[in-house]
mmCIF file of C-alpha atoms in Angstrom:
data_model
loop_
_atom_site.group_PDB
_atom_site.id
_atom_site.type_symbol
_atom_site.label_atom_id
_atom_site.label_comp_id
_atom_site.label_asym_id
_atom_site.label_seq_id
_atom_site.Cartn_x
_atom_site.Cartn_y
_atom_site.Cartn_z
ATOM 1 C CA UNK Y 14 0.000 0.000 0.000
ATOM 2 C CA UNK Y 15 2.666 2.649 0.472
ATOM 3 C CA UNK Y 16 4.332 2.192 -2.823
ATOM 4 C CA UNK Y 17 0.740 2.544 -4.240
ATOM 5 C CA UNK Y 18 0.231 5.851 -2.437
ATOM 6 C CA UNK Y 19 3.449 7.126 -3.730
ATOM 7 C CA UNK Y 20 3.030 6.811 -7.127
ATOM 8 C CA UNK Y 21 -0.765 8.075 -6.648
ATOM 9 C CA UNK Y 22 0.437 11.125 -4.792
ATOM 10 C CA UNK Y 23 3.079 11.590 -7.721
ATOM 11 C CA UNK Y 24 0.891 11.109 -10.363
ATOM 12 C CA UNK Y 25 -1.920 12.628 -8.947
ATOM 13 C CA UNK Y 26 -4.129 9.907 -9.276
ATOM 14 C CA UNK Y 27 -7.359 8.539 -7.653
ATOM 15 C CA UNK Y 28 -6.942 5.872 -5.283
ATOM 16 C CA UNK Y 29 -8.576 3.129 -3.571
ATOM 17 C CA UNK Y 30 -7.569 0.558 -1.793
ATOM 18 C CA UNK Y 31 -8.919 -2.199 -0.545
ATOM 19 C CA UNK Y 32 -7.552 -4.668 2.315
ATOM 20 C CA UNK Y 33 -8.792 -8.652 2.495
ATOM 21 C CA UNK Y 34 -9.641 -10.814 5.415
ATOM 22 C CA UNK Y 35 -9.646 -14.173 5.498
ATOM 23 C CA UNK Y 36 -13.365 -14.547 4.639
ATOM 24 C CA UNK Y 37 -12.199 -14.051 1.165
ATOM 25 C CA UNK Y 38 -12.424 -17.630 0.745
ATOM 26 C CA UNK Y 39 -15.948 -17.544 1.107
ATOM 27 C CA UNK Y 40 -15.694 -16.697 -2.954
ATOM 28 C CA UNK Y 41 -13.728 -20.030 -3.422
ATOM 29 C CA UNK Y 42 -17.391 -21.576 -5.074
ATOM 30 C CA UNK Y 43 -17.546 -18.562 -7.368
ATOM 31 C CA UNK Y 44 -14.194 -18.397 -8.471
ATOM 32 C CA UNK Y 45 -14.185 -22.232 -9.534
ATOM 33 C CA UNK Y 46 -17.399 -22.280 -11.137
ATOM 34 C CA UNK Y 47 -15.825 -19.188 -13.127
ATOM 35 C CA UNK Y 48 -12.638 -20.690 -14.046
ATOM 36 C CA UNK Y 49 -14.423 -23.980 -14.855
ATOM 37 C CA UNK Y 50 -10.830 -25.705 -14.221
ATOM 38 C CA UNK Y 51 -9.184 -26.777 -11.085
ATOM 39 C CA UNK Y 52 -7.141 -23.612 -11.885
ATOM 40 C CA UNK Y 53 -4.289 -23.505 -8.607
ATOM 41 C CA UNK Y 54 -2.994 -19.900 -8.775
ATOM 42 C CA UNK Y 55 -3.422 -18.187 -5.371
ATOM 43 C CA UNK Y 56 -3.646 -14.853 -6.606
ATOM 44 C CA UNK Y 57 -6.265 -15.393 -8.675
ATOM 45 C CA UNK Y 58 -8.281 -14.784 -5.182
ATOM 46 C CA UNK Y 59 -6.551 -10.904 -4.962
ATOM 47 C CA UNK Y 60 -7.198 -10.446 -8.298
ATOM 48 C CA UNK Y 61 -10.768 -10.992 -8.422
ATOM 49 C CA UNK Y 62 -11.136 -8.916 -5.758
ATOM 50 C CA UNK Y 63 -9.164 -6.568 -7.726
ATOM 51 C CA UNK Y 64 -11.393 -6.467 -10.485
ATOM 52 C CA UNK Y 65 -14.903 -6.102 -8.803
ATOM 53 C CA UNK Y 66 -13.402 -2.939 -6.910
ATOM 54 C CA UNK Y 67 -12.030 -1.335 -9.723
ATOM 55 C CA UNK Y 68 -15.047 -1.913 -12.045
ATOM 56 C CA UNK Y 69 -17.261 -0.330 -9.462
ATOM 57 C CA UNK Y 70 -15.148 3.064 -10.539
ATOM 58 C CA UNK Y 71 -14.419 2.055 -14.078
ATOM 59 C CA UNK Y 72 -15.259 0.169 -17.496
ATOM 60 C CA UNK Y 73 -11.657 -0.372 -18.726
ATOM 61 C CA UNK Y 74 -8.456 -0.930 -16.950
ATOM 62 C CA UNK Y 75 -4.426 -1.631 -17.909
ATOM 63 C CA UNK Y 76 -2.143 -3.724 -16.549
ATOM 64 C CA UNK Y 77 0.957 -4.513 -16.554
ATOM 65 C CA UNK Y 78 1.062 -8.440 -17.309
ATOM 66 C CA UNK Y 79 4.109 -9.489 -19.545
ATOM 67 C CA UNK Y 80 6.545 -7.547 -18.140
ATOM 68 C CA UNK Y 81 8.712 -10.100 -16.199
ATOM 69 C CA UNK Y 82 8.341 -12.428 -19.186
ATOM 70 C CA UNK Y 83 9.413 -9.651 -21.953
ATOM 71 C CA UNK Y 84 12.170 -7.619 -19.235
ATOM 72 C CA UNK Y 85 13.300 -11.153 -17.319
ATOM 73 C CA UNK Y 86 12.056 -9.908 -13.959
ATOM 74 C CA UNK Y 87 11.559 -13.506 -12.855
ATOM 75 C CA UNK Y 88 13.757 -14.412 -9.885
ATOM 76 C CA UNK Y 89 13.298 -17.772 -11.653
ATOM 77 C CA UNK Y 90 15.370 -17.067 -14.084
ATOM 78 C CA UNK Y 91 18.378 -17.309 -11.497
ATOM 79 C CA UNK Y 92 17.611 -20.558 -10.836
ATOM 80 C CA UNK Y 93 17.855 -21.497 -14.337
ATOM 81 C CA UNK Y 94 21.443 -19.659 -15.036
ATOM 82 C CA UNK Y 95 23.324 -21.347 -11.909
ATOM 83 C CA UNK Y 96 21.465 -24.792 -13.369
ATOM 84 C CA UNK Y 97 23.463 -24.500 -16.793
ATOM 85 C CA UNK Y 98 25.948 -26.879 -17.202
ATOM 86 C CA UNK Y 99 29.734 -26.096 -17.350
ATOM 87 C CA UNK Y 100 30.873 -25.743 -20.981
ATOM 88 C CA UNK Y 101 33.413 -28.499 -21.990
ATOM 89 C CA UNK Y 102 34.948 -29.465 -25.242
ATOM 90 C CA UNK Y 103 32.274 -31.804 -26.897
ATOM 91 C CA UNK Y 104 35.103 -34.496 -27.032
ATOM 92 C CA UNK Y 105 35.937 -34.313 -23.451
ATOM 93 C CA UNK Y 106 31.897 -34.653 -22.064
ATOM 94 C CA UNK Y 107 31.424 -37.558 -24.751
ATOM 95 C CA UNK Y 108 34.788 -39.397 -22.290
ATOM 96 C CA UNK Y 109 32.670 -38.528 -18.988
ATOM 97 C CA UNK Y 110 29.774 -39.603 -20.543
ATOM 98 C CA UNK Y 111 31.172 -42.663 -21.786
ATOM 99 C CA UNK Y 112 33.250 -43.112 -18.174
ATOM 100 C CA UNK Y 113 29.662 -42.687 -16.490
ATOM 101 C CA UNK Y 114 28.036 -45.067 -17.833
ATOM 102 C CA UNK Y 115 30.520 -47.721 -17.419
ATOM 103 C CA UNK Y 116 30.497 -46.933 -13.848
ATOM 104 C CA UNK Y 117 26.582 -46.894 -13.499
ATOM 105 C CA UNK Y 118 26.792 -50.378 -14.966
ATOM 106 C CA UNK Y 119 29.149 -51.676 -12.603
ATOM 107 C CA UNK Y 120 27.899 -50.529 -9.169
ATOM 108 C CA UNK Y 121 24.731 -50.922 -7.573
ATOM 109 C CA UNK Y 122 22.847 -47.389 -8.149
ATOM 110 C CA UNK Y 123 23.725 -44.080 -9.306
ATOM 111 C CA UNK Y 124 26.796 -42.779 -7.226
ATOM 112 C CA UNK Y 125 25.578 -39.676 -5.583
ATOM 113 C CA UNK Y 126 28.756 -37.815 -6.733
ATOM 114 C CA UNK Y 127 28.096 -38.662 -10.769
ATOM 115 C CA UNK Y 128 25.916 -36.098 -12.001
ATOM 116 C CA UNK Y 129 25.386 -36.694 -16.087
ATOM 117 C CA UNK Y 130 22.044 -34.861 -16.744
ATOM 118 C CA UNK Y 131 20.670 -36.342 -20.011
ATOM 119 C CA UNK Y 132 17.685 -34.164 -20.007
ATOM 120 C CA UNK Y 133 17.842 -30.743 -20.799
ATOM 121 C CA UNK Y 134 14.743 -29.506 -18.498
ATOM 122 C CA UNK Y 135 15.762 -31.069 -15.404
ATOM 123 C CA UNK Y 136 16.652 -28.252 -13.536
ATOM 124 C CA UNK Y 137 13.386 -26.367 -15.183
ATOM 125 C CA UNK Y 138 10.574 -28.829 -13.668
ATOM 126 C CA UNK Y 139 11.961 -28.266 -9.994
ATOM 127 C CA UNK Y 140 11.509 -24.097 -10.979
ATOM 128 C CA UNK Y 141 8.273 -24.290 -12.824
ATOM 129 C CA UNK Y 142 6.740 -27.219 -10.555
ATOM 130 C CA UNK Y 143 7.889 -26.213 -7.112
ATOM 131 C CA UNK Y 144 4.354 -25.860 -5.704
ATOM 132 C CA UNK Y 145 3.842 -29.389 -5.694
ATOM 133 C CA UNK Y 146 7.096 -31.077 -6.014
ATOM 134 C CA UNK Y 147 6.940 -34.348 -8.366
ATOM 135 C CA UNK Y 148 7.801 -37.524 -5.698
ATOM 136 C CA UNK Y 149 4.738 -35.083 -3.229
ATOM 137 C CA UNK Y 150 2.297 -35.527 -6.233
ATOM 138 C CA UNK Y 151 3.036 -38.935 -7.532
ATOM 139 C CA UNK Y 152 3.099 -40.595 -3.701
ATOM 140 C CA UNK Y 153 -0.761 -39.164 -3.875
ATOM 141 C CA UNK Y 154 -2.254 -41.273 -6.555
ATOM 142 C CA UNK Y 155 -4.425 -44.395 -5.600
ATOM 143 C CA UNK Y 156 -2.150 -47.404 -7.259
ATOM 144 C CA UNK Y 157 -3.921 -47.876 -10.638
ATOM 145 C CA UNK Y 158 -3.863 -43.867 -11.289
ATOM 146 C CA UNK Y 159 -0.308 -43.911 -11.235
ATOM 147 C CA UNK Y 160 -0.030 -43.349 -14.886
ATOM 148 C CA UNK Y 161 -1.420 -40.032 -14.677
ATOM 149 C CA UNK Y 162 1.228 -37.549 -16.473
ATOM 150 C CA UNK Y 163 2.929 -35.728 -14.122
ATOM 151 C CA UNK Y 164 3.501 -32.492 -16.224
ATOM 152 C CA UNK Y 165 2.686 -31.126 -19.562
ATOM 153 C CA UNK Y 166 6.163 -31.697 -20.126
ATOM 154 C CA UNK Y 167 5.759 -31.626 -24.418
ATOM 155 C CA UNK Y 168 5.138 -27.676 -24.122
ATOM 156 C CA UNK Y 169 8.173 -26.969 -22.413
ATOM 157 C CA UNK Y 170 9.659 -29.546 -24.698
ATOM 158 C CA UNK Y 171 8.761 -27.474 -27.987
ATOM 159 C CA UNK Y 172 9.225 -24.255 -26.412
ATOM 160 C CA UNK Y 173 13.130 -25.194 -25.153
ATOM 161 C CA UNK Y 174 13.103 -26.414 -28.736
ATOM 162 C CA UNK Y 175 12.283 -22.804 -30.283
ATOM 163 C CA UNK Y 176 14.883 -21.425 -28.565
ATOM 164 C CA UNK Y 177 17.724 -23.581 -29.418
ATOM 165 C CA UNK Y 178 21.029 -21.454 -29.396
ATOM 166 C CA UNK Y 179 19.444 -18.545 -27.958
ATOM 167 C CA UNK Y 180 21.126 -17.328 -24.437
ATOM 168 C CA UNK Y 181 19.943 -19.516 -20.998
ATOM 169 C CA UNK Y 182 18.018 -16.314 -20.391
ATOM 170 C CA UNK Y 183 16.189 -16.069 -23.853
ATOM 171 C CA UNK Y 184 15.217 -19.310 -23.361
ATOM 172 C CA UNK Y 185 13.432 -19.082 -20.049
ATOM 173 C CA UNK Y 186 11.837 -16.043 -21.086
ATOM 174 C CA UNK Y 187 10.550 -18.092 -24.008
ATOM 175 C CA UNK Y 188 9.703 -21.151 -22.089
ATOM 176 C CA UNK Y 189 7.598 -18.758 -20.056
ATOM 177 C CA UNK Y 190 5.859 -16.844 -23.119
ATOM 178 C CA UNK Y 191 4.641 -19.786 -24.350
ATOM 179 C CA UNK Y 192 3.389 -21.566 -21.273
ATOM 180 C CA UNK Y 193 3.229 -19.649 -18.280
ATOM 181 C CA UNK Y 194 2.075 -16.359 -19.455
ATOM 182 C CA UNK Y 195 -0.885 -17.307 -21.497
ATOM 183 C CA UNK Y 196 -1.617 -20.623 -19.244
ATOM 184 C CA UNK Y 197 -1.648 -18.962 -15.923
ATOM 185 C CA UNK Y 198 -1.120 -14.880 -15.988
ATOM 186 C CA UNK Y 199 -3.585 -14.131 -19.153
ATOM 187 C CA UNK Y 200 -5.844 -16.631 -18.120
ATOM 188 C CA UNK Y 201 -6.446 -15.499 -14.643
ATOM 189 C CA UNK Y 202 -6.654 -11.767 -15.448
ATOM 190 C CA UNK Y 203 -9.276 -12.525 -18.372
ATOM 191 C CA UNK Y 204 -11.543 -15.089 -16.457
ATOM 192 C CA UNK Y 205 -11.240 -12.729 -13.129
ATOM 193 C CA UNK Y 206 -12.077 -9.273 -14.913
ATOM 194 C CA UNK Y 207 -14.589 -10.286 -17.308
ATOM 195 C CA UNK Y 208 -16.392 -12.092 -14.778
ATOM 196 C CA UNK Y 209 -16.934 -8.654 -13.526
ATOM 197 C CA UNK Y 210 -17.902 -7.116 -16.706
ATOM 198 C CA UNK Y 211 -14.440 -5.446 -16.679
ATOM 199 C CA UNK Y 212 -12.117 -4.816 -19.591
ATOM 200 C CA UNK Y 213 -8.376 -5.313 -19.260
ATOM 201 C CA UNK Y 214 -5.363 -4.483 -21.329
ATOM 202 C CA UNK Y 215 -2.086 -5.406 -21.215
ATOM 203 C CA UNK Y 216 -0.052 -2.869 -23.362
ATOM 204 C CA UNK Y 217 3.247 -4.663 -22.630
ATOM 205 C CA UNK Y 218 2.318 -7.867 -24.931
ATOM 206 C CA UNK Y 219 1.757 -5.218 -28.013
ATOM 207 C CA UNK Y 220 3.807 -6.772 -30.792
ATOM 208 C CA UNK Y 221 5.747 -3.498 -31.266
ATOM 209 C CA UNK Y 222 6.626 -3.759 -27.528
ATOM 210 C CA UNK Y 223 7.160 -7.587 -26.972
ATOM 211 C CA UNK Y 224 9.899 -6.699 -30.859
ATOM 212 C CA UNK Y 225 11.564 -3.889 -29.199
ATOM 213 C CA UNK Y 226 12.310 -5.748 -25.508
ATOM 214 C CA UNK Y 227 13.763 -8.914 -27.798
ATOM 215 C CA UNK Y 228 16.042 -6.731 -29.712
ATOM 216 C CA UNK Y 229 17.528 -5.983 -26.289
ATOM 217 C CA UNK Y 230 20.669 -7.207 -25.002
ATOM 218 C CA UNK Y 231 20.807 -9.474 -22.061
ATOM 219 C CA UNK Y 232 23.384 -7.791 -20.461
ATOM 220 C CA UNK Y 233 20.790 -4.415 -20.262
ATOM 221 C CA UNK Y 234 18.014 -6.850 -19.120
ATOM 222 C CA UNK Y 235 19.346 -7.856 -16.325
ATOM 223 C CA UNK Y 236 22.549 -8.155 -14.102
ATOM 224 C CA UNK Y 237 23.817 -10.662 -11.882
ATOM 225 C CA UNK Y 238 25.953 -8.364 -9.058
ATOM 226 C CA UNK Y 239 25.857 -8.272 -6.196
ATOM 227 C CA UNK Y 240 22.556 -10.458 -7.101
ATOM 228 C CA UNK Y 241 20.029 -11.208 -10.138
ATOM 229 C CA UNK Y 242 18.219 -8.361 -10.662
ATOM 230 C CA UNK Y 243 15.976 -8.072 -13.577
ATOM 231 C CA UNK Y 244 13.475 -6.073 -15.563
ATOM 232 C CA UNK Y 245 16.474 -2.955 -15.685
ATOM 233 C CA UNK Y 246 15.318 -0.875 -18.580
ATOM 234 C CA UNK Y 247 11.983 -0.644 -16.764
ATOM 235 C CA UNK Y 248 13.500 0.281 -13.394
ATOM 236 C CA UNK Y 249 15.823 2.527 -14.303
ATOM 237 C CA UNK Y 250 13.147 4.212 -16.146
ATOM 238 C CA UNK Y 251 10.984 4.136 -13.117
ATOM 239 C CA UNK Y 252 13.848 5.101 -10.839
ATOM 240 C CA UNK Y 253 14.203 8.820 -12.845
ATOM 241 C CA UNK Y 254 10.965 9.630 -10.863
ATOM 242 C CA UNK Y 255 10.478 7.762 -7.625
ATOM 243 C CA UNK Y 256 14.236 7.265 -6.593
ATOM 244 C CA UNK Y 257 16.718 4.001 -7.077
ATOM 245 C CA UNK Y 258 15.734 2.404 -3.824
ATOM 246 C CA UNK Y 259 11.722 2.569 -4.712
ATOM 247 C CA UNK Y 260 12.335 0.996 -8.327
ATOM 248 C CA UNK Y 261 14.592 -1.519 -7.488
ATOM 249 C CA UNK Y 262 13.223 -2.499 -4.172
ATOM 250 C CA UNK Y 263 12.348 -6.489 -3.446
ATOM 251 C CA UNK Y 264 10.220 -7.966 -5.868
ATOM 252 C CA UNK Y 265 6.714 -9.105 -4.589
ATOM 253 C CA UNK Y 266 4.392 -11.469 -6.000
ATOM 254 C CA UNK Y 267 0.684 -11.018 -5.745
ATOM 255 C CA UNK Y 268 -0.090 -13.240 -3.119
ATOM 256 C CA UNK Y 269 -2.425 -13.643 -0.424
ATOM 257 C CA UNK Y 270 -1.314 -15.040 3.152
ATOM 258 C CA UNK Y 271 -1.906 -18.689 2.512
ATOM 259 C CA UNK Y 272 -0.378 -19.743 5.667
ATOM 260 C CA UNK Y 273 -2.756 -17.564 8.023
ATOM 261 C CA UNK Y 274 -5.497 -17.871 5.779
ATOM 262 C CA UNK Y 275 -5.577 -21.762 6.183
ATOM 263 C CA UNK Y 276 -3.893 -22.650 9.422
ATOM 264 C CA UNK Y 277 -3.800 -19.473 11.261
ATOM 265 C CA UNK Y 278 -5.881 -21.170 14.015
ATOM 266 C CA UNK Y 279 -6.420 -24.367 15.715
ATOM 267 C CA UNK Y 280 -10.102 -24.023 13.944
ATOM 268 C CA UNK Y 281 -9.209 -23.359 10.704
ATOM 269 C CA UNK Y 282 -6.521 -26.284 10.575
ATOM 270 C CA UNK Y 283 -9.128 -28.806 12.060
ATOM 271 C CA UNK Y 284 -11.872 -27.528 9.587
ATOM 272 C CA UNK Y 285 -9.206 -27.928 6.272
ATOM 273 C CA UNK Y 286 -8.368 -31.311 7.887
ATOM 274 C CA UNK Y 287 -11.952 -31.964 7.883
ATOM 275 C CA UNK Y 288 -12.939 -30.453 4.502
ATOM 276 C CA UNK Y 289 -10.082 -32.350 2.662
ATOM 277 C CA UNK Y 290 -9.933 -35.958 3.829
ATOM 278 C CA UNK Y 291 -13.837 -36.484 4.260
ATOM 279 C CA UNK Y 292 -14.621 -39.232 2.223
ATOM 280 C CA UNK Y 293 -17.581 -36.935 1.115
ATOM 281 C CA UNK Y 294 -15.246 -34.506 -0.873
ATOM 282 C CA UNK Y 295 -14.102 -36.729 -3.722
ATOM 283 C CA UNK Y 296 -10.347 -36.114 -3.176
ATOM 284 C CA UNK Y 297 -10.380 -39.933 -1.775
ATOM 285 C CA UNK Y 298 -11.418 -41.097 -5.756
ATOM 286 C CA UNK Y 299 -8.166 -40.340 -6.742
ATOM 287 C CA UNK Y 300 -5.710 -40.032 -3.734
ATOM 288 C CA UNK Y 301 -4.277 -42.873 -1.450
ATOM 289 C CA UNK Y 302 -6.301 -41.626 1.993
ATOM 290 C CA UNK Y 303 -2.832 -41.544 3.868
ATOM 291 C CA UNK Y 304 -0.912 -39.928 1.723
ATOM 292 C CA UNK Y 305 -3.681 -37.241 1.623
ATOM 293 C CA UNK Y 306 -3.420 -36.805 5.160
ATOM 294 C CA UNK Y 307 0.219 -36.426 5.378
ATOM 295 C CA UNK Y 308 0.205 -33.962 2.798
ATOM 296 C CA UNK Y 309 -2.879 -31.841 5.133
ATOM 297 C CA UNK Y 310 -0.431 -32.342 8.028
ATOM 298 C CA UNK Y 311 2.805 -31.884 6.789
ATOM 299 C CA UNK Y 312 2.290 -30.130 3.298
ATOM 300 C CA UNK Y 313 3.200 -26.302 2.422
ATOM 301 C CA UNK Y 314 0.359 -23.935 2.128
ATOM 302 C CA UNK Y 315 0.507 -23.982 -1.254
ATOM 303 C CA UNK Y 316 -0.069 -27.826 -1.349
ATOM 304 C CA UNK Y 317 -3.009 -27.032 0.472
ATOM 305 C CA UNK Y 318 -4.627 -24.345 -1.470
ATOM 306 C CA UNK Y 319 -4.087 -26.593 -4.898
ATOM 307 C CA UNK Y 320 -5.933 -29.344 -2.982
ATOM 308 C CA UNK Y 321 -8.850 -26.894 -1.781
ATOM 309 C CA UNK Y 322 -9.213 -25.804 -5.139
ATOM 310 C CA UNK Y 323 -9.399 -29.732 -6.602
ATOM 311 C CA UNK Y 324 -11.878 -30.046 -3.673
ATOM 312 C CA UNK Y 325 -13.695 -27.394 -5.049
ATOM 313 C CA UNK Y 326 -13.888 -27.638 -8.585
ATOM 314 C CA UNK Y 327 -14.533 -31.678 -7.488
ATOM 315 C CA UNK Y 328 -17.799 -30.945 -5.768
ATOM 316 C CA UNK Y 329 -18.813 -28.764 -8.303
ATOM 317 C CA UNK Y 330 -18.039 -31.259 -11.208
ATOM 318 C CA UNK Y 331 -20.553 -34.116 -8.721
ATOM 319 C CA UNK Y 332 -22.917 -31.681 -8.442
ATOM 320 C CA UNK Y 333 -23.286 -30.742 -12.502
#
């Protein structure tokens, strides 16, 4: 809120602002029916909040969606630089390969201390899937679901693909652009607003924009000392007029306070234990019942929230 009263007073704006309570889950029903899908992303709750306050004041807003994709403002994208593997003559990694191998064959198990990643994504998934990790998801399924696909791992694939010999960030950026952006940032602004009867636009994605930030270079994208820090052309054009420390202050996601929200309180935990491992909720047609409880127990809040959601949207698909 006090950045957002800055640049109000600066700009001489009207503002309104708007603080949520934990009854905001109350619109959980709404919101799924909405989305129709089991759609996970936690600030799709802020957002639709968002939206119904703003179109009681106006028809049409902008926002400012594509910007971390276009500027690499992802913190993400870190990850994905210190994953890259050390460049070695082609002859020399085709000998450790070669060694590896040999030695996988003759011991029992993969020595902890050879590391020969064969697949190119492996250090993505763990970025792009960290809300759920993979062995947390797969120790879920009943026994004969266990086939389920664990990831939509052929549009990463062909994305990755795209951006063969571009830099390592170019290709998260585009790895993003094609999956993340319109399968979880478009889609929840568009489903959210227009629920509402609001219009949003996202200027940044104009195809003169999204041309001009890719004939960029990476090095005036972002920098990597004293840490990553991304998005630079927009903050140093934002710094001109609200100061270096407000532009390049901590990023923060729009997020609501999962951890409060659901297990602030003795209540609320014993009510989401309730609510997700009654045999009533349909969670238990897919999921081994223990594993379901461990995960209630033991799990992140964001483990939780996906599962409230697939509660939801689980109900509502009995119910149809």
């Amino acid at each position: 809120l006090q950045y957002a009263r800055v640049v109000a007073a600066e700009c001489r704006t009207q503002h309104h602002e708007q603080v949520l309570q934990a009854d905001a889950f109350s619109v959980l029903p709404e919101l799924v029916r909405h989305y129709g899908d089991p759609y996970g992303d936690q600030s799709a709750v802020a957002t639709w909040a968002l939206c119904r306050l703003a179109r009681n004041h106006v028809p049409m807003v902008l926002s400012g969606d594509g910007g971390d994709e276009l500027f690499a403002g992802y913190g993400t994208y870190h990850g994905w630089l210190k994953s890259a593997p050390a460049t070695r003559p082609a002859a020399l990694m085709t000998g450790l390969r070669g060694a590896a191998r040999r030695l996988k064959r003759a011991v029992s198990g993969k020595p902890k201390w050879v590391t020969v990643p064969e697949d190119p994504l492996v250090n993505w998934f763990p970025i792009v899937g960290r809300f759920f990790q993979r062995s947390l998801r797969s120790s879920l399924w009943r026994p004969e679901l266990r086939f389920v696909s664990d990831l939509p791992d052929e549009a990463f694939r062909a994305a990755l693909g795209q951006a063969t010999g571009c830099s390592r960030i170019n290709q998260a950026q585009y790895m993003d652009l094609e999956t993340f952006l319109p399968e979880d940032i478009l889609t929840k602004v568009d489903i959210a607003s227009m629920s509402v009867g609001l219009e949003v636009r996202p200027p940044l994605i104009d195809r003169r924009v999204f041309q001009f930030a890719a004939s960029i270079p990476e090095q005036q994208l972002c920098s990597m000392t004293p840490e990553f820090c991304g998005k630079l052309p927009l903050k140093n054009l934002v710094a001109r007029r609200f100061g270096h420390e407000f532009a390049f202050r901590r990023k923060q996601g729009f997020e609501i306070p999962l951890e409060s929200w659901l297990r602030g309180t003795v209540e609320r935990r014993q009510q989401l234990l309730h609510n997700l491992t009654d045999r009533d909720c349909g969670l238990l047609d897919w999921f081994c019942a223990d594993a379901l409880q461990n995960v209630v127990l033991r799990g992140s809040a964001w483990n939780l929230w996906l599962l409230c959601i697939l509660r939801e949207w689980r109900l509502q698909q009995r119910a149809a």
